[in-house]
Coordinates of C-alpha atoms in Angstrom, one line a residue:
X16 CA 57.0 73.5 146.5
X17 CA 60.0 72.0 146.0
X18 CA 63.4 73.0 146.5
X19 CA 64.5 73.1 142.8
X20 CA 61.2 75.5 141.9
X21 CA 62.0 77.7 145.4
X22 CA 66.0 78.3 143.8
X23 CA 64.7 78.8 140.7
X24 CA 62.0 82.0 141.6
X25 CA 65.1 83.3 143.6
X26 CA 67.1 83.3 140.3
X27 CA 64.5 85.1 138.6
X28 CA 63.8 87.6 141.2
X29 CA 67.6 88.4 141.5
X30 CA 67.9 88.4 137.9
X31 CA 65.2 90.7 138.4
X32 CA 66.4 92.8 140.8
X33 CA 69.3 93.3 138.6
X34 CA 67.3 94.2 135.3
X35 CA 65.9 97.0 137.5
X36 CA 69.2 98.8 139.1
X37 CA 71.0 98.6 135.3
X38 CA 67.4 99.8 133.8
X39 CA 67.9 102.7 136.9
X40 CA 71.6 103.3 136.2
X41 CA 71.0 103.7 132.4
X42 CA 67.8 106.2 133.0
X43 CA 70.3 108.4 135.4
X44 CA 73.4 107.9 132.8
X45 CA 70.9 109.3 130.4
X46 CA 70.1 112.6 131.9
X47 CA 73.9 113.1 133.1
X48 CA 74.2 113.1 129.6
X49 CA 71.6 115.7 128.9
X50 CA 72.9 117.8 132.0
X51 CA 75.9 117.4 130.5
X52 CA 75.0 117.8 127.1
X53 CA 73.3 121.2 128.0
X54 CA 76.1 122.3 130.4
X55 CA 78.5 122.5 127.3
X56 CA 75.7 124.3 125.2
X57 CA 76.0 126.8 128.2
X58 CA 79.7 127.1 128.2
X59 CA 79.5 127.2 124.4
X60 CA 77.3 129.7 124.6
X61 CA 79.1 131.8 126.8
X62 CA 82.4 131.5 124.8
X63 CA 80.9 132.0 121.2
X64 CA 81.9 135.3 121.7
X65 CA 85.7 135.0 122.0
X66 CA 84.9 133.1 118.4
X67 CA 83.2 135.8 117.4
X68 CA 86.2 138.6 118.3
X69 CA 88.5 136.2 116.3
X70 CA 86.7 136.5 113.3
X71 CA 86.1 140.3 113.5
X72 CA 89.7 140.8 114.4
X73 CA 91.0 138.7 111.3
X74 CA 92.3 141.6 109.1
X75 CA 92.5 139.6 106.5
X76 CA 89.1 139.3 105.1
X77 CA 86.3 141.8 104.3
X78 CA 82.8 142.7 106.5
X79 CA 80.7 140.1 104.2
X80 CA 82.9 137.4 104.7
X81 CA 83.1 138.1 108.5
X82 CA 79.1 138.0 108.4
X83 CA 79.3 134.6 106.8
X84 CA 81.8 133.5 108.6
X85 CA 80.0 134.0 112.1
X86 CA 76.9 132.5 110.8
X87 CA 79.1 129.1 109.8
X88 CA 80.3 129.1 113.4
X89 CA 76.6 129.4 114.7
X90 CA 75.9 126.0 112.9
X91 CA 78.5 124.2 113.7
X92 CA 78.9 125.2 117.3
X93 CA 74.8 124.5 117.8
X94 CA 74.4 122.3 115.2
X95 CA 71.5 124.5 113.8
X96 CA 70.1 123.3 110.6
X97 CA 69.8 127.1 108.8
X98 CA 70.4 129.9 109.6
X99 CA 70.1 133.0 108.3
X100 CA 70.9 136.7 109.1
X101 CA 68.8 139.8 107.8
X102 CA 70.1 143.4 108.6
X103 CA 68.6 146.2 107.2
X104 CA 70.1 149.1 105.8
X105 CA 68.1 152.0 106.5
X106 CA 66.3 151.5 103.0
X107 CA 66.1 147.6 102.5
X108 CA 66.4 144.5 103.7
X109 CA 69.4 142.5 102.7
X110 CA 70.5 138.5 103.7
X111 CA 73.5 139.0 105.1
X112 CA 74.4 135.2 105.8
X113 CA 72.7 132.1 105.4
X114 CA 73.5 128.6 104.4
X115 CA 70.2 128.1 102.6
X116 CA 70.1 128.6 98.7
X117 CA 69.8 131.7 97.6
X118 CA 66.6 131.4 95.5
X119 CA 65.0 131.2 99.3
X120 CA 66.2 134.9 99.9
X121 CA 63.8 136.8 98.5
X122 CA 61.5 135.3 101.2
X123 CA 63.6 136.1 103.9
X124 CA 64.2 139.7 102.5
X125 CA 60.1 139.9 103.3
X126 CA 59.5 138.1 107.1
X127 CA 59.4 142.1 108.5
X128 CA 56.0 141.6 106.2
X129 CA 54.8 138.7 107.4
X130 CA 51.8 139.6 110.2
X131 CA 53.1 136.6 112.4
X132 CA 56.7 138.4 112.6
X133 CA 55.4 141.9 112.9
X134 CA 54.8 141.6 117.1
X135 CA 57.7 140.1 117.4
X136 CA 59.8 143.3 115.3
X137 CA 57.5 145.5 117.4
X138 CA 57.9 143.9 121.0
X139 CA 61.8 142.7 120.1
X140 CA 60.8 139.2 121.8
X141 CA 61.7 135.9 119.5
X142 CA 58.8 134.6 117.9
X143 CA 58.8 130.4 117.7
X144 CA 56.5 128.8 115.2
X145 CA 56.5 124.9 114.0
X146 CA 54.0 122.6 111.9
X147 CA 52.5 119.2 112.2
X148 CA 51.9 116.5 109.6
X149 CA 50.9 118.2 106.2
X150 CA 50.9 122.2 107.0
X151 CA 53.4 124.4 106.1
X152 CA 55.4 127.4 107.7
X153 CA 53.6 130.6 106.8
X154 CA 56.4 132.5 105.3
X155 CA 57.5 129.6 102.8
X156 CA 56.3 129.7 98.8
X157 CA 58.6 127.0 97.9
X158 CA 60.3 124.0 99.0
X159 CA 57.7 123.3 101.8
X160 CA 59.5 120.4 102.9
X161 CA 62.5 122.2 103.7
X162 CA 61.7 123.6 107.1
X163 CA 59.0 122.5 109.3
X164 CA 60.0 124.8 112.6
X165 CA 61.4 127.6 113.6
X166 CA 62.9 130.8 115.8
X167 CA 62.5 134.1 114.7
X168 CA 64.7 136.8 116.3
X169 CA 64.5 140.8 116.2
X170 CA 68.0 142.3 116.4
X171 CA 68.3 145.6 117.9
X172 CA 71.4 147.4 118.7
X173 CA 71.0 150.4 121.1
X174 CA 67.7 150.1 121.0
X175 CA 67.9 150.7 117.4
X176 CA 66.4 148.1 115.1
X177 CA 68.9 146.2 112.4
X178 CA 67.2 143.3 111.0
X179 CA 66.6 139.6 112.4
X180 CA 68.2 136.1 112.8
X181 CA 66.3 133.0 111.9
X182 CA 66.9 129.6 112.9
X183 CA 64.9 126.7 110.8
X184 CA 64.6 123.0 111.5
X185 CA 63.6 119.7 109.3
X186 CA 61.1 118.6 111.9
X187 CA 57.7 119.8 113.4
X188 CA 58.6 121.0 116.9
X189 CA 61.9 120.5 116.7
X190 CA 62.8 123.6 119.1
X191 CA 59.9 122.7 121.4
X192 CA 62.3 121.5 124.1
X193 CA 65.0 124.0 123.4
X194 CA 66.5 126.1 126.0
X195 CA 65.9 129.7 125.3
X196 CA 68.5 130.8 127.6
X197 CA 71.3 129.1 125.6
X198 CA 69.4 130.9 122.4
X199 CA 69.2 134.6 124.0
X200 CA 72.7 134.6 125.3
X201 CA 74.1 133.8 122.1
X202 CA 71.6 136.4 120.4
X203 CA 72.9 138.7 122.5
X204 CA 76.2 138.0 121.4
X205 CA 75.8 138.2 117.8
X206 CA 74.4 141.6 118.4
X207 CA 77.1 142.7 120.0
X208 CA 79.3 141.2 117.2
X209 CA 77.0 142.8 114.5
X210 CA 77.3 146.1 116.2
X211 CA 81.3 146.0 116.0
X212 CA 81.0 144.9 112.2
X213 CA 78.8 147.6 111.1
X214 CA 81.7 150.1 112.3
X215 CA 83.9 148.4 110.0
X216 CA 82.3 148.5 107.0
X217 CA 81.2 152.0 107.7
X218 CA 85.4 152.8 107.6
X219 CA 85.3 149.9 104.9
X220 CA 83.3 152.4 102.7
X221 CA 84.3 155.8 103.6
X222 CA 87.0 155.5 100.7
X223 CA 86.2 157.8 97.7
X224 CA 87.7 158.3 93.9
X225 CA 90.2 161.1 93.7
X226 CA 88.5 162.6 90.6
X227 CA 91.6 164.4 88.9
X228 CA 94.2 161.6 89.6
X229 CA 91.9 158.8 89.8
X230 CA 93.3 157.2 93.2
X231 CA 91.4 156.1 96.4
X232 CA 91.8 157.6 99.1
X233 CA 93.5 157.0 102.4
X234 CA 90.6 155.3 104.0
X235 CA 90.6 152.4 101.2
X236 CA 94.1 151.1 103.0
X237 CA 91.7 150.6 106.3
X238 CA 89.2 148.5 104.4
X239 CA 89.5 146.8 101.3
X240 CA 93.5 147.3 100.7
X241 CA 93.6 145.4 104.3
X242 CA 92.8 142.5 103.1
X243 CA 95.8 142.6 100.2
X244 CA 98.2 144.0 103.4
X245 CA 97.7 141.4 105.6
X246 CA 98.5 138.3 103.5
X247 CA 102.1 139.1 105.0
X248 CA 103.4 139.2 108.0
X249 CA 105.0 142.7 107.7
X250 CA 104.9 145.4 105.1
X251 CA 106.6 148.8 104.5
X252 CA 104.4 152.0 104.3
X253 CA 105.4 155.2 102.8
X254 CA 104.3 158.8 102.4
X255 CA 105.6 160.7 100.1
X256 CA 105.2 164.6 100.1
X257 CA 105.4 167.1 97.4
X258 CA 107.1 169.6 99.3
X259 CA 106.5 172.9 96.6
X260 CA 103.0 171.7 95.5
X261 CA 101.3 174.6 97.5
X262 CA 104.0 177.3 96.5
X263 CA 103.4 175.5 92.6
X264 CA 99.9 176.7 93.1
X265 CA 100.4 180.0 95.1
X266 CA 103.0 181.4 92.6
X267 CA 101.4 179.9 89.3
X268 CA 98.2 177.8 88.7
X269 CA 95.9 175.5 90.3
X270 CA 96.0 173.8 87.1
X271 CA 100.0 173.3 86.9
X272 CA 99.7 172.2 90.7
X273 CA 97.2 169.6 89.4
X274 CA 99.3 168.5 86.4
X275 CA 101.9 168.0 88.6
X276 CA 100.5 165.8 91.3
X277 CA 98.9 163.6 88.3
X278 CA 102.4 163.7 86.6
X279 CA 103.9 162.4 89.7
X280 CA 101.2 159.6 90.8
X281 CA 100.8 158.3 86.9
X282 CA 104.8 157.5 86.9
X283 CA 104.8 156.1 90.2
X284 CA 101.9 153.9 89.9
X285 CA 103.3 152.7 86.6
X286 CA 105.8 151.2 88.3
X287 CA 104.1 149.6 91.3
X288 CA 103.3 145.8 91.1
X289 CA 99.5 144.5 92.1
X290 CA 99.9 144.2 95.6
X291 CA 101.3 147.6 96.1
X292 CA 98.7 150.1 97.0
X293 CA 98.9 153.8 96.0
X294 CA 96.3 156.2 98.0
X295 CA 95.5 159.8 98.1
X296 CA 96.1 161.2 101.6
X297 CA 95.8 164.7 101.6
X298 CA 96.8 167.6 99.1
X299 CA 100.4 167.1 98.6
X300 CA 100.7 163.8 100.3
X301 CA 100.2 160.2 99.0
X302 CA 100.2 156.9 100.7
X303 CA 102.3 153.9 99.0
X304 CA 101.9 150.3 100.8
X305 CA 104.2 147.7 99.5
X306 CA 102.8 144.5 100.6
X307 CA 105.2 142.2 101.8
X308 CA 108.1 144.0 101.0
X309 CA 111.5 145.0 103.2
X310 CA 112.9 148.1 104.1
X311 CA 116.1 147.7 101.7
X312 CA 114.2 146.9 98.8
X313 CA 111.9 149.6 98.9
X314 CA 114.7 152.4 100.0
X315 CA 116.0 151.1 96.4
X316 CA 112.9 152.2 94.8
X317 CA 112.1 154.8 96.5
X318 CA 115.7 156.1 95.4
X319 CA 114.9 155.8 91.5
X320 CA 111.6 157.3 92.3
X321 CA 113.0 160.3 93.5
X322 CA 115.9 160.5 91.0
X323 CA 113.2 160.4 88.7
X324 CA 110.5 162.9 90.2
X325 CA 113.9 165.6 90.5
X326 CA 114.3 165.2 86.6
X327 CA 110.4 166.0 85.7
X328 CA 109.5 169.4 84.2
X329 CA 106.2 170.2 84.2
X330 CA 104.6 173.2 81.7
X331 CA 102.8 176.1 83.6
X332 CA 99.4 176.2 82.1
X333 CA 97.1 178.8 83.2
X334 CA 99.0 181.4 84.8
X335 CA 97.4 184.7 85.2
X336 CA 101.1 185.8 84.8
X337 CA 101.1 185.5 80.9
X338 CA 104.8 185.6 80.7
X339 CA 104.7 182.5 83.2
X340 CA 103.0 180.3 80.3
X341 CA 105.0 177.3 78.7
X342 CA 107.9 177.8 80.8
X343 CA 108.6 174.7 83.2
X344 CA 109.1 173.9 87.2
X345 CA 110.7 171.0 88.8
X346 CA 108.7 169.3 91.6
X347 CA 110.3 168.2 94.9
X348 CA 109.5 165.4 97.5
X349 CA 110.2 164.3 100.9
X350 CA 109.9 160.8 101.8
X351 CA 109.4 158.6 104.7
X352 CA 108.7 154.6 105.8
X353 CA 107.8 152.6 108.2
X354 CA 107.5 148.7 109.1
X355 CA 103.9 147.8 109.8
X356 CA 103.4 144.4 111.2
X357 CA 100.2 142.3 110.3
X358 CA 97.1 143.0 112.6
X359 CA 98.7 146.1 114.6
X360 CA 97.6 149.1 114.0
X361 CA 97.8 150.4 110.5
X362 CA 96.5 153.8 111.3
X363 CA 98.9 154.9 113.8
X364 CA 101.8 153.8 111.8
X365 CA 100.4 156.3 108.8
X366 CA 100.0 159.2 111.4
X367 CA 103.6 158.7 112.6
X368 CA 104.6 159.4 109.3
X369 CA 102.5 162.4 108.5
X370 CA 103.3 163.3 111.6
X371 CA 107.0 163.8 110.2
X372 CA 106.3 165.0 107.1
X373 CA 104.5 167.8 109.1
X374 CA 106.7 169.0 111.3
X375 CA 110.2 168.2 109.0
X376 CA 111.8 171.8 107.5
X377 CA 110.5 172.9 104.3
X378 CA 113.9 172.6 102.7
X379 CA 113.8 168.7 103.4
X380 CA 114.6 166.3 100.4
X381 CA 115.6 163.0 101.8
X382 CA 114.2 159.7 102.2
X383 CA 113.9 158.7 106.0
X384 CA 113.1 155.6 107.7
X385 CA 111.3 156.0 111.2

């Protein structure tokens, strides 16, 4: 062997050699990828919550949207191809969120049906099924191709059982390989965000329909009003007391009391612009949020309000004094604002003013600004 042929298998085996540590570095590059690929799904994991508290906290928009919202931030963050959340109500079973089109809901409405789910509901473990070539997911009646795997998981909230979350995929065993730890921490924590959200739309519909005035009451500022509130970064709230309603009542009717109070809310709520919320809060008392607006300009209102309110004459009606009949009284009001910055607490600034209102002398007449 000569010495050209001897150099030139020494090439080769160094070229080799070399082929083999890159082929080595690339394999180990690969799973510090995947390490660090499912570190971050960890740490994602763990923090989805704080994006979860952001959303809930956000004022500004209603308990659906919230739900949607959270479901949106559960595919992007884990790139999940559908997802969809089903709560149920007490009496039915109602999609909450999902990205897939709604003439797929009707299914997901029925998985609690479905035999392969029913362990799963009963045991509150996930439930993970998939496909291969030319089957189809058992719950499916349309679109076959749409989904070819997927997680199934029970949501129970002190031990209490609310609905389920399911995550679908476009491939057959797409979540074969998925960690489940990832998956059950962040299950977790959409439980834990459900659980906060189902308090706030049970305040978001405690509101009711004043029946003789026609005006919500208080609890409508809480919810849906919110939403109209927060748009700016501060508002003025008033309460506004008709100080001789109760001695209206006492000393004539409960029907001239009543045509007073409606007197008083029709004119007022004439006047208001859109954004301004008028609410019942309690007998005598009435609520009046002007969105957006400043102190000044609503002391300026509230000036020709009152001006106004002092002029009225209301008819006695119903008087079991006879002689009482037709003749006339003149309501009076006491009223009193506050600042209420966006996202603080809305409720305490109301009960600082009622608070007032309460405890201010009979004989008050003024407009005061806390």
């Amino acid at each position: 062997m000569n010495t050209g042929t001897i150099l030139l298998i020494l090439f080769i085996f160094i070229i080799l050699c070399i082929i083999l540590v890159l082929l080595y570095k690339c394999s180990r590059m690969s799973e510090n990828l995947k390490k660090l690929k499912n570190t971050n799904q960890k740490v994602s994991a763990l923090n989805i919550l704080q994006d979860f508290m952001e959303i809930i906290g956000n004022g500004s928009i209603d308990t659906d949207e919230k739900m949607k919202s959270i479901n949106q931030k559960l595919i992007e963050k884990y790139e999940i191809k559908y997802s969809t959340i089903v709560l149920f109500n007490g009496m039915k079973y109602r999609v909450e969120a999902s990205n897939v089109s709604d003439k797929h809901w009707t299914e997901f409405e029925n998985l609690h049906n479905q035999d392969i789910f029913l362990e799963s509901i009963n045991n509150a473990t996930p439930k993970y099924i998939t496909i291969d070539q030319g089957e189809k997911l058992p719950y499916m009646k349309m679109e076959f191709e749409r989904a070819k795997s997927a997680i199934f998981y029970p949501i129970y909230v002190d031990n209490i059982y609310m609905g389920y979350w399911l995550i679908e995929g476009g491939k057959p065993h797409e979540f074969d390989n998925i960690d489940t730890t990832v998956l059950n921490v962040v299950k977790d924590n959409l439980t834990s965000a459900m659980k906060i959200i189902n308090r706030q739309r049970t305040i978001e519909n405690m509101y009711r329909q004043d029946s003789w005035t026609g005006v919500y009451t208080y609890e409508y500022l809480y919810g849906k009003a919110r939403k109209t509130i927060d748009k700016y970064p501060t508002s003025i709230v008033s309460l506004i007391k008709i100080t001789n309603l109760r001695q209206i009542e006492d000393k004539t009717s409960r029907k001239t009391a009543e045509m007073t109070e409606k007197s008083i809310i029709d004119y007022i709520r004439g006047c208001l612009s859109p954004e301004y919320i008028l609410v019942k809060y309690s007998e005598d008392t009435f609520v009046i949020a002007f969105s957006g607006s400043d102190v000044e300009g609503v002391s300026k209102f509230l000036e020709n309000v009152k001006e106004t309110i002092a002029k009225m004459r209301i008819k006695i009606v119903g008087s079991l004094r006879a002689e009482f009949n037709g003749q006339t009284i003149a309501p009076k009001t006491n009223m009193v604002l506050m600042t209420y910055y966006k996202e603080t607490a809305l409720e305490e600034v109301i009960n600082s003013l009622a608070k007032y209102l309460e405890e201010a002398d009979a004989s008050e007449s003024d407009i005061t600004c806390l």
